């Protein structure tokens, strides 16, 4: 291939007496993308910092070397390394909101790097900055130079960040989770942009990610990091067709697919940084582990050309197929009245006026939404950030009042919208939140946390029976009874989320609203929570409203799906229908934007969701819609019903007929 | 002295109640306070500054046990006064320097031969020594030996006691032993040296009317410690109640509370305090019957000052708590509690308040030291505690004239300043340690 840029061998880094990186070695050539995959705390970012020699002061290099084009970076003087940073080696960070300085304009921030590494001044600098912004796809680049970061959307900021990284003409770009904070359609745009820049400039790229899908479409070679140790390196084809390390294989198995099979779950949780190991670092969680795995470290073996792995049981692991016990699909009572019926529900937020004597601005977060949900059914509510899905969930959970429309929970009185009365209907609907660290009060013991709702709702008045119920709940969510006497900080993220689920279950709800319950968790832990939710539904026929931005997960878990865009539900239908025959262009775009290994990213659409403050006229999606016509710009589409309860709000739905060029058929309204 | 006729002043009652309440909170097994204290006792700085504060607190508590010395006597004496009796025993005519033999000012004396002469007369405390007069250095050495002996003996006895009772040892929080031992030794030595010196000299000299300055500075401890403590406590209900209410409810409640504290902040504090003090003096004049003794009057004035200062200085903490509550209110565990239909008051009590305690605790300890300084400033301006009550502020006020003398009378100011400095410094160091120990972010690592 081409020139080898980076050569890391046997890199060991310690913090205190814990090895956070142990014997890490890999190389990156120009034009090559090397993806590092790992869960939180595996030391991915530590490698990036080690290359830039920006390790936190507590960390210490123990051994190994980092070679940069024949030079050893660890021995190089600080001044030489400083010249490299932002010049030959550039870095993009995860959080676009915090990696741009809010008090400097884009021009100043890009110019800083241009002046430093390319010695540009005055007009030449400005011309180059404009060129960079254009290259990353920012329109009206020369006007944007004078703007401050807060005027840009998240995707725009990440583009600007990339422009800054490219300013020094880097040979190696380190991208640390560059799209984790972005929506899936924007993620596709940014990944496309990165690939494009790499191709044009012949850069090498180190892509750090936890997302197998992203690695699958971007990487040439993939390294899997577990607890500070590389467990496998392979080319993309080798990795996706024949991953050898048990951990890699489990990562695949833990990803939700389209089959109804139960997800493979990896027991336990990701070890915390600072854990001390003897033997294989994964042995604790590996179901194949033998006695020697706990004692000796496995050798680094080349199993195939360019395919390395570190495991005692390579042959065995490869044979042991990912056997998954098939589970019967939960029974759905489609007959009878639905459990929850939402009719023409709208929620408005009023914002303070910008100027005096001006009318208050309003933001329509949820716009005339219709929904229904049967007992024992899972409805997934999907959409990008800011589409109003969380607000809708909060209204259904009774945490927020609706402005217009009605909400009926079967066998209970009309949903009280008045703040004082809202309390009454609440036992029926409970909520599980996104952040397992913020959803449990750190100062309360687990039993007090679980009891609180029961006491407030008079679920189990007798103290001894309440105690019994708490034990049942712990067993149900798979935690030991002793956990009741402990405090939240003693649990990992996944365990906390189980406690949050137990808390919701404590009051025997008929509907649980789950607001992105797994998006803060690692893939291996996500499977535990998802399986738990399915088990609970089968046992107790509780209905789930599953709010997520992850279409794959929604497709796995839900019976029906509803796609939301700018406060409106644009399409609802049975999961299989919706995933296989999406009718709304937006649903199609969302599906196409999911990074799938082995597929070139198709269907990158331009632009980002408009602000809900100034929704576009007509169909809210028309500015981004590839099929939009003049009708879409001024007339709002009404609901069209198709077979199987598939409803779409679009003037030109992508039915088979429409695709064949015929007229829209089968509409009832 | 026939029996004891206890007198409970308002401030006495308050300070004892406070200590009892704190001890009760500490005794509860699963309280966060206990864990925080255990974290504190592991930090050397916290142990050192904490021991100084405990010494000051001990003096304050002893000085807060008042009684009438005799049945019909309207005078009020504290237990601490009994301990300090040796210091009060001899008083001089006027100023004398620390550890001096003679007065600071000359006096006309009639010599036996009929001539008038200006001499520095011998101090009464020296004159009463029947058998000669030792050198201060000798007393210091003797005191050091005594202090070391005292420290060694007490440490040994504690050690033996713990050897015997394993259970008691297990119940004790982990302690930075070396620091504790060093501080204890230093304290013992200082105490013994002072006791030794005070038997034959005025350690810090005497003031204008010949009173022992050491006695005054020690008596000032109670005034200033109480001032700091009670004022901080007076601010708490307002700051916590209004801050949490403003943050949690928002809307018009928030608007009103914000309006009140911005308005209050706009009025110069000293002006408000001056007005309030005048008001209170008027009240005492009118209702003289209720304040039949000097001590009662002085106590009422102290209490009133604490209250008025509390009312004017709650705004900072209130603003802080409001902001924190605004953040906590949106956290998901509060949302979860709301979805259970838990009442607002209960949410504030169980979910918001416990997560604010570290802020409250930290700011209480930090405010304490600045309030001790405020007492000095207010008394200097004549707005502070009753002039009859010994306080560092009053001593500094008097030093105004003393510093203008030639040669300068420096010791009352120095004495007041050093005791105040030690208190404020250890309170500040302690506040730092408290912040580290109770900050949830710091404790997570």
Short mmCIF file of N, CA and C in Angstrom, two decimals, chain A residues 254-349:
data_model
loop_
_atom_site.label_atom_id
_atom_site.label_comp_id
_atom_site.label_asym_id
_atom_site.label_seq_id
_atom_site.Cartn_x
_atom_site.Cartn_y
_atom_site.Cartn_z
N UNK A 254 -25.01 -9.08 20.34
CA UNK A 254 -25.78 -8.21 21.21
C UNK A 254 -26.53 -7.14 20.45
N UNK A 255 -26.19 -6.97 19.17
CA UNK A 255 -26.88 -5.96 18.39
C UNK A 255 -28.26 -6.45 18.00
N UNK A 256 -29.26 -5.63 18.16
CA UNK A 256 -30.59 -6.07 17.76
C UNK A 256 -30.66 -6.22 16.25
N UNK A 257 -31.23 -7.29 15.80
CA UNK A 257 -31.40 -7.48 14.36
C UNK A 257 -32.88 -7.50 14.06
N UNK A 258 -33.21 -8.07 12.95
CA UNK A 258 -34.62 -8.08 12.56
C UNK A 258 -35.33 -9.33 13.05
N UNK A 259 -34.57 -10.34 13.46
CA UNK A 259 -35.22 -11.54 13.93
C UNK A 259 -35.78 -11.29 15.32
N UNK A 260 -36.76 -12.08 15.70
CA UNK A 260 -37.37 -11.89 17.01
C UNK A 260 -36.58 -12.59 18.09
N UNK A 261 -35.44 -13.16 17.73
CA UNK A 261 -34.67 -13.91 18.70
C UNK A 261 -34.24 -13.01 19.84
N UNK A 262 -34.09 -13.65 20.97
CA UNK A 262 -33.65 -12.93 22.15
C UNK A 262 -32.21 -12.46 21.91
N UNK A 263 -31.91 -11.26 22.37
CA UNK A 263 -30.56 -10.73 22.15
C UNK A 263 -29.57 -11.50 23.01
N UNK A 264 -28.40 -11.75 22.43
CA UNK A 264 -27.32 -12.33 23.21
C UNK A 264 -26.87 -11.27 24.21
N UNK A 265 -26.85 -11.60 25.47
CA UNK A 265 -26.37 -10.58 26.40
C UNK A 265 -25.06 -11.00 27.02
N UNK A 266 -24.19 -10.02 27.18
CA UNK A 266 -22.91 -10.28 27.82
C UNK A 266 -23.11 -10.04 29.30
N UNK A 267 -22.87 -11.02 30.13
CA UNK A 267 -23.12 -10.81 31.56
C UNK A 267 -22.19 -9.74 32.12
N UNK A 268 -22.60 -9.16 33.22
CA UNK A 268 -21.75 -8.18 33.89
C UNK A 268 -21.72 -6.87 33.12
N UNK A 269 -20.78 -6.01 33.51
CA UNK A 269 -20.68 -4.73 32.83
C UNK A 269 -19.22 -4.46 32.51
N UNK A 270 -19.00 -3.44 31.68
CA UNK A 270 -17.65 -3.08 31.28
C UNK A 270 -16.82 -2.77 32.52
N UNK A 271 -15.64 -3.37 32.65
CA UNK A 271 -14.85 -3.08 33.86
C UNK A 271 -14.48 -1.62 33.93
N UNK A 272 -14.47 -1.09 35.13
CA UNK A 272 -14.12 0.32 35.29
C UNK A 272 -12.63 0.50 35.05
N UNK A 273 -12.27 1.68 34.58
CA UNK A 273 -10.86 1.98 34.41
C UNK A 273 -10.20 1.85 35.78
N UNK A 274 -9.07 1.21 35.83
CA UNK A 274 -8.38 1.05 37.11
C UNK A 274 -8.55 -0.32 37.71
N UNK A 275 -9.36 -1.18 37.08
CA UNK A 275 -9.46 -2.55 37.57
C UNK A 275 -8.13 -3.27 37.29
N UNK A 276 -7.71 -4.13 38.20
CA UNK A 276 -6.48 -4.88 37.96
C UNK A 276 -6.85 -6.27 37.50
N UNK A 277 -6.09 -6.75 36.51
CA UNK A 277 -6.42 -8.03 35.91
C UNK A 277 -5.26 -8.99 36.06
N UNK A 278 -5.62 -10.28 36.12
CA UNK A 278 -4.61 -11.29 35.85
C UNK A 278 -5.25 -12.19 34.81
N UNK A 279 -4.48 -12.59 33.86
CA UNK A 279 -5.04 -13.42 32.80
C UNK A 279 -5.81 -12.59 31.80
N UNK A 280 -6.76 -13.23 31.12
CA UNK A 280 -7.52 -12.56 30.08
C UNK A 280 -8.46 -11.54 30.69
N UNK A 281 -8.48 -10.35 30.13
CA UNK A 281 -9.30 -9.29 30.73
C UNK A 281 -10.78 -9.52 30.55
N UNK A 282 -11.13 -10.34 29.56
CA UNK A 282 -12.54 -10.56 29.27
C UNK A 282 -13.08 -11.78 30.00
N UNK A 283 -12.16 -12.54 30.65
CA UNK A 283 -12.54 -13.83 31.22
C UNK A 283 -13.77 -13.75 32.13
N UNK A 284 -13.87 -12.67 32.91
CA UNK A 284 -14.98 -12.54 33.85
C UNK A 284 -16.34 -12.62 33.17
N UNK A 285 -16.40 -12.14 31.94
CA UNK A 285 -17.70 -12.03 31.29
C UNK A 285 -17.85 -13.04 30.16
N UNK A 286 -16.83 -13.88 29.97
CA UNK A 286 -16.82 -14.77 28.83
C UNK A 286 -17.44 -16.11 29.24
N UNK A 287 -18.41 -16.62 28.48
CA UNK A 287 -19.03 -17.87 28.91
C UNK A 287 -18.23 -19.10 28.47
N UNK A 288 -17.18 -18.87 27.69
CA UNK A 288 -16.35 -19.99 27.27
C UNK A 288 -15.14 -20.16 28.18
N UNK A 289 -14.96 -19.20 29.09
CA UNK A 289 -13.70 -19.12 29.83
C UNK A 289 -13.36 -20.41 30.54
N UNK A 290 -12.09 -20.79 30.45
CA UNK A 290 -11.59 -21.95 31.17
C UNK A 290 -10.67 -21.47 32.28
N UNK A 291 -10.16 -22.41 33.03
CA UNK A 291 -9.34 -22.03 34.19
C UNK A 291 -8.12 -21.21 33.77
N UNK A 292 -7.49 -21.61 32.66
CA UNK A 292 -6.26 -20.91 32.28
C UNK A 292 -6.54 -19.45 31.86
N UNK A 293 -7.76 -19.17 31.40
CA UNK A 293 -8.08 -17.80 30.99
C UNK A 293 -7.92 -16.82 32.14
N UNK A 294 -8.18 -17.32 33.37
CA UNK A 294 -8.11 -16.42 34.52
C UNK A 294 -6.69 -16.24 35.01
N UNK A 295 -5.78 -17.07 34.50
CA UNK A 295 -4.43 -17.05 35.05
C UNK A 295 -3.43 -16.44 34.09
N UNK A 296 -3.42 -16.91 32.86
CA UNK A 296 -2.38 -16.44 31.94
C UNK A 296 -2.98 -15.58 30.84
N UNK A 297 -2.18 -14.63 30.40
CA UNK A 297 -2.60 -13.76 29.31
C UNK A 297 -2.40 -14.52 28.00
N UNK A 298 -3.40 -14.46 27.14
CA UNK A 298 -3.33 -15.21 25.89
C UNK A 298 -2.33 -14.55 24.95
N UNK A 299 -1.69 -15.33 24.09
CA UNK A 299 -0.75 -14.75 23.14
C UNK A 299 -1.48 -14.05 21.99
N UNK A 300 -0.78 -13.20 21.32
CA UNK A 300 -1.31 -12.44 20.19
C UNK A 300 -1.04 -13.27 18.95
N UNK A 301 -2.06 -13.85 18.38
CA UNK A 301 -1.90 -14.85 17.33
C UNK A 301 -2.40 -14.30 16.01
N UNK A 302 -1.66 -14.60 14.96
CA UNK A 302 -2.15 -14.24 13.62
C UNK A 302 -2.96 -15.43 13.11
N UNK A 303 -4.27 -15.25 13.01
CA UNK A 303 -5.11 -16.37 12.64
C UNK A 303 -5.31 -16.45 11.13
N UNK A 304 -5.06 -15.35 10.47
CA UNK A 304 -5.27 -15.29 9.04
C UNK A 304 -4.36 -14.16 8.57
N UNK A 305 -4.20 -13.99 7.28
CA UNK A 305 -3.34 -12.91 6.82
C UNK A 305 -3.88 -11.58 7.33
N UNK A 306 -3.11 -10.90 8.15
CA UNK A 306 -3.52 -9.59 8.65
C UNK A 306 -4.64 -9.64 9.68
N UNK A 307 -4.94 -10.82 10.20
CA UNK A 307 -6.02 -10.95 11.17
C UNK A 307 -5.44 -11.50 12.47
N UNK A 308 -5.40 -10.64 13.49
CA UNK A 308 -4.79 -11.04 14.75
C UNK A 308 -5.86 -11.13 15.82
N UNK A 309 -5.65 -12.00 16.78
CA UNK A 309 -6.56 -12.03 17.92
C UNK A 309 -5.80 -12.52 19.13
N UNK A 310 -6.35 -12.21 20.31
CA UNK A 310 -5.70 -12.57 21.56
C UNK A 310 -6.69 -13.39 22.38
N UNK A 311 -6.60 -14.73 22.27
CA UNK A 311 -7.52 -15.56 23.03
C UNK A 311 -6.95 -16.97 23.10
N UNK A 312 -7.18 -17.62 24.25
CA UNK A 312 -6.73 -19.01 24.39
C UNK A 312 -7.61 -19.94 23.57
N UNK A 313 -8.82 -19.54 23.31
CA UNK A 313 -9.84 -20.47 22.84
C UNK A 313 -10.28 -20.14 21.42
N UNK A 314 -9.32 -19.66 20.61
CA UNK A 314 -9.72 -19.17 19.28
C UNK A 314 -10.51 -20.21 18.50
N UNK A 315 -10.02 -21.44 18.48
CA UNK A 315 -10.69 -22.46 17.68
C UNK A 315 -12.08 -22.72 18.22
N UNK A 316 -12.12 -22.89 19.55
CA UNK A 316 -13.38 -23.20 20.21
C UNK A 316 -14.40 -22.08 20.00
N UNK A 317 -13.91 -20.85 20.19
CA UNK A 317 -14.81 -19.72 20.06
C UNK A 317 -15.37 -19.62 18.66
N UNK A 318 -14.57 -20.03 17.72
CA UNK A 318 -15.02 -19.89 16.34
C UNK A 318 -16.10 -20.92 16.03
N UNK A 319 -15.96 -22.09 16.66
CA UNK A 319 -16.96 -23.13 16.39
C UNK A 319 -18.26 -22.83 17.12
N UNK A 320 -18.12 -22.41 18.37
CA UNK A 320 -19.33 -22.13 19.14
C UNK A 320 -20.14 -21.06 18.43
N UNK A 321 -21.18 -21.48 17.82
CA UNK A 321 -21.97 -20.52 17.05
C UNK A 321 -22.78 -19.65 18.00
N UNK A 322 -23.22 -18.55 17.51
CA UNK A 322 -24.02 -17.67 18.35
C UNK A 322 -25.42 -18.25 18.44
N UNK A 323 -25.52 -19.29 19.25
CA UNK A 323 -26.84 -19.91 19.36
C UNK A 323 -27.73 -19.02 20.21
N UNK A 324 -28.88 -18.78 19.70
CA UNK A 324 -29.80 -17.93 20.44
C UNK A 324 -31.12 -18.66 20.57
N UNK A 325 -31.64 -18.62 21.76
CA UNK A 325 -32.90 -19.30 21.97
C UNK A 325 -34.01 -18.44 21.39
N UNK A 326 -34.76 -19.05 20.51
CA UNK A 326 -35.85 -18.30 19.91
C UNK A 326 -36.95 -18.10 20.95
N UNK A 327 -37.51 -16.94 20.94
CA UNK A 327 -38.61 -16.70 21.87
C UNK A 327 -39.88 -16.47 21.07
N UNK A 328 -40.95 -16.87 21.66
CA UNK A 328 -42.21 -16.67 20.97
C UNK A 328 -42.57 -15.19 21.04
N UNK A 329 -43.08 -14.72 19.97
CA UNK A 329 -43.48 -13.32 19.95
C UNK A 329 -44.61 -13.11 20.94
N UNK A 330 -44.55 -12.06 21.71
CA UNK A 330 -45.58 -11.84 22.71
C UNK A 330 -46.97 -11.70 22.08
N UNK A 331 -47.92 -12.16 22.83
CA UNK A 331 -49.28 -12.11 22.32
C UNK A 331 -49.77 -10.68 22.36
N UNK A 332 -50.35 -10.26 21.31
CA UNK A 332 -50.90 -8.92 21.28
C UNK A 332 -52.41 -9.01 21.13
N UNK A 333 -53.07 -8.36 22.04
CA UNK A 333 -54.53 -8.39 21.94
C UNK A 333 -54.95 -7.23 21.06
N UNK A 334 -55.08 -7.53 19.80
CA UNK A 334 -55.45 -6.44 18.91
C UNK A 334 -56.93 -6.13 18.98
N UNK A 335 -57.69 -7.15 19.42
CA UNK A 335 -59.13 -6.91 19.52
C UNK A 335 -59.43 -6.03 20.72
N UNK A 336 -60.59 -5.50 20.75
CA UNK A 336 -61.02 -4.71 21.89
C UNK A 336 -60.51 -3.29 21.83
N UNK A 337 -60.97 -2.52 22.79
CA UNK A 337 -60.60 -1.12 22.79
C UNK A 337 -59.13 -0.99 23.16
N UNK A 338 -58.44 -0.04 22.57
CA UNK A 338 -57.04 0.16 22.94
C UNK A 338 -56.90 0.64 24.38
N UNK A 339 -55.73 0.39 24.94
CA UNK A 339 -55.46 0.81 26.31
C UNK A 339 -55.34 2.33 26.39
N UNK A 340 -54.65 2.87 25.42
CA UNK A 340 -54.40 4.32 25.42
C UNK A 340 -54.84 4.88 24.09
N UNK A 341 -55.59 5.95 24.15
CA UNK A 341 -55.97 6.60 22.91
C UNK A 341 -55.64 8.08 22.99
N UNK A 342 -54.86 8.52 22.05
CA UNK A 342 -54.45 9.92 22.02
C UNK A 342 -55.09 10.54 20.79
N UNK A 343 -55.81 11.64 21.00
CA UNK A 343 -56.54 12.20 19.89
C UNK A 343 -56.21 13.68 19.71
N UNK A 344 -55.66 14.02 18.57
CA UNK A 344 -55.40 15.42 18.20
C UNK A 344 -54.68 16.19 19.31
N UNK A 345 -53.67 15.59 19.86
CA UNK A 345 -52.97 16.18 21.00
C UNK A 345 -51.92 17.18 20.53
N UNK A 346 -51.94 18.37 21.14
CA UNK A 346 -50.92 19.37 20.82
C UNK A 346 -50.31 19.92 22.11
N UNK A 347 -49.02 20.19 22.05
CA UNK A 347 -48.35 20.83 23.18
C UNK A 347 -47.60 22.04 22.64
N UNK A 348 -47.81 23.17 23.31
CA UNK A 348 -47.13 24.40 22.91
C UNK A 348 -46.21 24.83 24.02
N UNK A 349 -45.05 25.29 23.69
CA UNK A 349 -44.20 25.94 24.69
C UNK A 349 -44.19 27.42 24.36
#
